[in-house]
JSON list of C-alpha atoms in Angstrom, two decimals:
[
{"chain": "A", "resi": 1, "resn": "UNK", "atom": "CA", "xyz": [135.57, 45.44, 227.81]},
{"chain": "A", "resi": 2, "resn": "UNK", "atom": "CA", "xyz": [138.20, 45.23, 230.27]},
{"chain": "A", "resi": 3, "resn": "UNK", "atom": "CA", "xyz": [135.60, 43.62, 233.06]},
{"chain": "A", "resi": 4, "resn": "UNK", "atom": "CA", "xyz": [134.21, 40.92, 230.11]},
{"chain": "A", "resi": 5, "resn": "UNK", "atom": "CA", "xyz": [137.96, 39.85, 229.39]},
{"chain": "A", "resi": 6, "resn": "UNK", "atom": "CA", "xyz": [138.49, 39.61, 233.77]},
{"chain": "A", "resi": 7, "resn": "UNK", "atom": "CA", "xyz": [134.44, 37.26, 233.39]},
{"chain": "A", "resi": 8, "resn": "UNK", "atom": "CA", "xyz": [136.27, 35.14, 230.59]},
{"chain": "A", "resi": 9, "resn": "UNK", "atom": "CA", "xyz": [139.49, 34.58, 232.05]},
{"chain": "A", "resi": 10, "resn": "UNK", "atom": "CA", "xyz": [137.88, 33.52, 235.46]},
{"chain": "A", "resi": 11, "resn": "UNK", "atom": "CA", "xyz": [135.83, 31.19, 234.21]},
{"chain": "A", "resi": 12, "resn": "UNK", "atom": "CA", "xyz": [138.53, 29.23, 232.49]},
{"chain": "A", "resi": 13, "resn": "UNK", "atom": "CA", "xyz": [140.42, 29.55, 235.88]},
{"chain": "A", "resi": 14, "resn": "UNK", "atom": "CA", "xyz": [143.02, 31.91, 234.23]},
{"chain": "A", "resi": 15, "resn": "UNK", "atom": "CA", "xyz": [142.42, 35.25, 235.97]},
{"chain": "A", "resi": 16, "resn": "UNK", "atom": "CA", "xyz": [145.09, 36.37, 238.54]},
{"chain": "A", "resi": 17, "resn": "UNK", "atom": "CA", "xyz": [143.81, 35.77, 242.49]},
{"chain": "A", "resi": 18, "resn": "UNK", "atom": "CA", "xyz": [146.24, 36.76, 245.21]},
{"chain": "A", "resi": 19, "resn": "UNK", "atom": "CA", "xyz": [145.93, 33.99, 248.01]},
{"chain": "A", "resi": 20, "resn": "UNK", "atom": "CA", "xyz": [146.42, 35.34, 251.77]},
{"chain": "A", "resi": 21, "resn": "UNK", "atom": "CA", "xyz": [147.15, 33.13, 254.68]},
{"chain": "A", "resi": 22, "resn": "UNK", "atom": "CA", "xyz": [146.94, 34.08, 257.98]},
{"chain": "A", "resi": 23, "resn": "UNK", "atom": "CA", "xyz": [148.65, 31.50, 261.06]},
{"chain": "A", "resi": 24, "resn": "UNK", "atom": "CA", "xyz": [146.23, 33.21, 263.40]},
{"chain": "A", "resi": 25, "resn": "UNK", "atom": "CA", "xyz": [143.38, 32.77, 262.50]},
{"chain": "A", "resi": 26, "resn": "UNK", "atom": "CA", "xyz": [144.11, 29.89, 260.73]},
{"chain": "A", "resi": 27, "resn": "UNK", "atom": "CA", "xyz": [142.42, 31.00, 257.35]},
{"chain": "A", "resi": 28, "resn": "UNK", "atom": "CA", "xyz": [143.12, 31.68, 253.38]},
{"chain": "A", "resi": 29, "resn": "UNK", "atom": "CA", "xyz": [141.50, 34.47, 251.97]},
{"chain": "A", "resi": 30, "resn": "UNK", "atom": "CA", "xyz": [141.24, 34.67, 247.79]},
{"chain": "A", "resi": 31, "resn": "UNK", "atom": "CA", "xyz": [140.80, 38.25, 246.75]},
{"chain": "A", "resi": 32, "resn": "UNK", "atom": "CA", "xyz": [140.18, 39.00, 242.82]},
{"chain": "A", "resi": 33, "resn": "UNK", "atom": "CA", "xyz": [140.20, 38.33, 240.18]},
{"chain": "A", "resi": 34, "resn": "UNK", "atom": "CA", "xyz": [142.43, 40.85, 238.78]},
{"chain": "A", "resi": 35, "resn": "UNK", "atom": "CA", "xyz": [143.62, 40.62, 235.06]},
{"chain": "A", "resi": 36, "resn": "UNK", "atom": "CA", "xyz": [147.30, 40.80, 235.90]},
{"chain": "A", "resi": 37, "resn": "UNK", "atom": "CA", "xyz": [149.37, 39.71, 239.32]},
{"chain": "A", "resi": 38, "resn": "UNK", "atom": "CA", "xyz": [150.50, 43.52, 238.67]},
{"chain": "A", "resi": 39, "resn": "UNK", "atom": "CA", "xyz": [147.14, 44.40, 239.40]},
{"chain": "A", "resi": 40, "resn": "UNK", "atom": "CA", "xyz": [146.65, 41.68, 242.13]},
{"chain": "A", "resi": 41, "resn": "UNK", "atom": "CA", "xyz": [149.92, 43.09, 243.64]},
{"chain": "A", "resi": 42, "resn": "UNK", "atom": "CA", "xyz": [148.61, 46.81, 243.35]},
{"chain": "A", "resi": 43, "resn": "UNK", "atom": "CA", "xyz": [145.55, 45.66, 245.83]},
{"chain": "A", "resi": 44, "resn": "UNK", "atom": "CA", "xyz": [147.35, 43.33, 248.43]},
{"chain": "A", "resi": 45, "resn": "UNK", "atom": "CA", "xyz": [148.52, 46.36, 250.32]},
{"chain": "A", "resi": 46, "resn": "UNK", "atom": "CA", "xyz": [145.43, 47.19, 251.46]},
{"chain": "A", "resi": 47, "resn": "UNK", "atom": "CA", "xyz": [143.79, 43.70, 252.28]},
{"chain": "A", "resi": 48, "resn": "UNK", "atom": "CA", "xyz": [147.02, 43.13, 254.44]},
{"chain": "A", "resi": 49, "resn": "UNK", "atom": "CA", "xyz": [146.28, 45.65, 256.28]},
{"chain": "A", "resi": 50, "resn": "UNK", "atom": "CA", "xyz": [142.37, 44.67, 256.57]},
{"chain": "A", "resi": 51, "resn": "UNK", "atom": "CA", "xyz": [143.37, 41.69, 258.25]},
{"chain": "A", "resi": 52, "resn": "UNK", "atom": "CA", "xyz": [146.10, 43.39, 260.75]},
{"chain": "A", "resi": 53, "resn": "UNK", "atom": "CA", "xyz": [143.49, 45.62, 261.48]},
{"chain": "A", "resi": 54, "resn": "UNK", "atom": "CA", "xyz": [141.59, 42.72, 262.21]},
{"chain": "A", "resi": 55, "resn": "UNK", "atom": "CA", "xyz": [144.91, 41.37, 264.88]},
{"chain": "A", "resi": 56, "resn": "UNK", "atom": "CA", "xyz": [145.87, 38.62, 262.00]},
{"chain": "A", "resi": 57, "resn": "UNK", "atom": "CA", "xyz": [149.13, 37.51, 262.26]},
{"chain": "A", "resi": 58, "resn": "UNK", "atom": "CA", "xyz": [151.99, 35.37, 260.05]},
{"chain": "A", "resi": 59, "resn": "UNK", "atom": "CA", "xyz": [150.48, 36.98, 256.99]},
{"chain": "A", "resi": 60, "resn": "UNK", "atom": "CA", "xyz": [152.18, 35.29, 253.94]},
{"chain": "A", "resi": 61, "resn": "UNK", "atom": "CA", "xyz": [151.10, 36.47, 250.28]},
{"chain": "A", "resi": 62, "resn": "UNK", "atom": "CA", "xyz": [150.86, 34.29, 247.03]},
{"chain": "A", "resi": 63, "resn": "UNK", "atom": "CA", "xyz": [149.53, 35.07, 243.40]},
{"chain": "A", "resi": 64, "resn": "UNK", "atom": "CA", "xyz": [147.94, 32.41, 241.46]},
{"chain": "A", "resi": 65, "resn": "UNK", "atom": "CA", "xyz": [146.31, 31.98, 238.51]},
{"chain": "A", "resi": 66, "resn": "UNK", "atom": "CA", "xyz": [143.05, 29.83, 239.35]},
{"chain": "A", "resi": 67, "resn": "UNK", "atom": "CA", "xyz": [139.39, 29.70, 240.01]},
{"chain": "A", "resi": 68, "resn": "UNK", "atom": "CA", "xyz": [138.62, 29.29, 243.98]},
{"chain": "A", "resi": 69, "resn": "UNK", "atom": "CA", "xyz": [135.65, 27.52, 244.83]},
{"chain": "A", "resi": 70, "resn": "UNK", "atom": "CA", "xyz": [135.55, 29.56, 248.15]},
{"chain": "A", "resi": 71, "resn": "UNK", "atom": "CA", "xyz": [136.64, 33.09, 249.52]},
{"chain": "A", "resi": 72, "resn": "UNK", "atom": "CA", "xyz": [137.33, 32.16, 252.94]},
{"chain": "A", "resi": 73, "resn": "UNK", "atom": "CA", "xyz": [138.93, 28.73, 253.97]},
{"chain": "A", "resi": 74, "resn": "UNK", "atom": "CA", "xyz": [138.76, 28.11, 257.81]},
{"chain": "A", "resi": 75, "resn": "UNK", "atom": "CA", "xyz": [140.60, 25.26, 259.05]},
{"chain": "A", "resi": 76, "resn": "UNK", "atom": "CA", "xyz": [142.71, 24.19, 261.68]},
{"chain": "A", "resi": 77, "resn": "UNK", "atom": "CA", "xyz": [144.62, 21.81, 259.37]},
{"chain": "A", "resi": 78, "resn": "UNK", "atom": "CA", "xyz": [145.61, 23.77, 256.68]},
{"chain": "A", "resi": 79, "resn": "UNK", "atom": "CA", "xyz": [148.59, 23.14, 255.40]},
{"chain": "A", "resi": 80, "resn": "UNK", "atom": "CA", "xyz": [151.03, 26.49, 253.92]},
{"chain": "A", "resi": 81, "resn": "UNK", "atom": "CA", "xyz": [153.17, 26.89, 251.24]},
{"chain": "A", "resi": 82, "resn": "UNK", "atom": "CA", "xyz": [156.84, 27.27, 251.79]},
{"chain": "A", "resi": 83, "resn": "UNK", "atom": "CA", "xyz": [157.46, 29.35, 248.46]},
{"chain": "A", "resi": 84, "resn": "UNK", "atom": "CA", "xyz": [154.99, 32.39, 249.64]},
{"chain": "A", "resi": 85, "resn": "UNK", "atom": "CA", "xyz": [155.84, 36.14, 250.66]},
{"chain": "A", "resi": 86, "resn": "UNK", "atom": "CA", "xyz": [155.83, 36.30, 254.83]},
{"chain": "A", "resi": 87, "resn": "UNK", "atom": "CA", "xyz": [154.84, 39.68, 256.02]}
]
């Protein structure tokens, strides 16, 4: 039940994403969808530290509620949020 309610929320761009960008690479990574940003918030921990395994650096966090078209954005003019988490 829980997993149809995440499938219907998603689809109307409602579920809870957390958005991570990295300054090196220059990327944003969408992980989810998660039901709640509790739950989003629960997970981040461990995809930070994914990407620092993986050298990333000026990691900043953000939750949304949306429906990304793409996982993995890599661009060299992306352009960051000054409202987000900087870890």
């Amino acid at each position: 039940m829980r997993e149809q309610l995440i499938t219907v929320l998603d689809f109307f761009g409602l579920a809870c994403w957390l958005e991570i960008t990295t300054n090196h690479p220059e990327c944003i990574y969408y992980f989810g969808p998660f039901l709640s940003q509790r739950e989003a918030q629960s997970y981040s921990q461990g995809y930070i530290e994914d990407l620092k395994g993986e050298n990333a650096v000026g990691i900043i966090t953000k939750f949304k509620r949306c429906k990304p078209k793409t996982l993995t954005i890599f661009d060299e003019n992306i352009s960051y949020s000054k409202s987000a988490i900087v870890i």
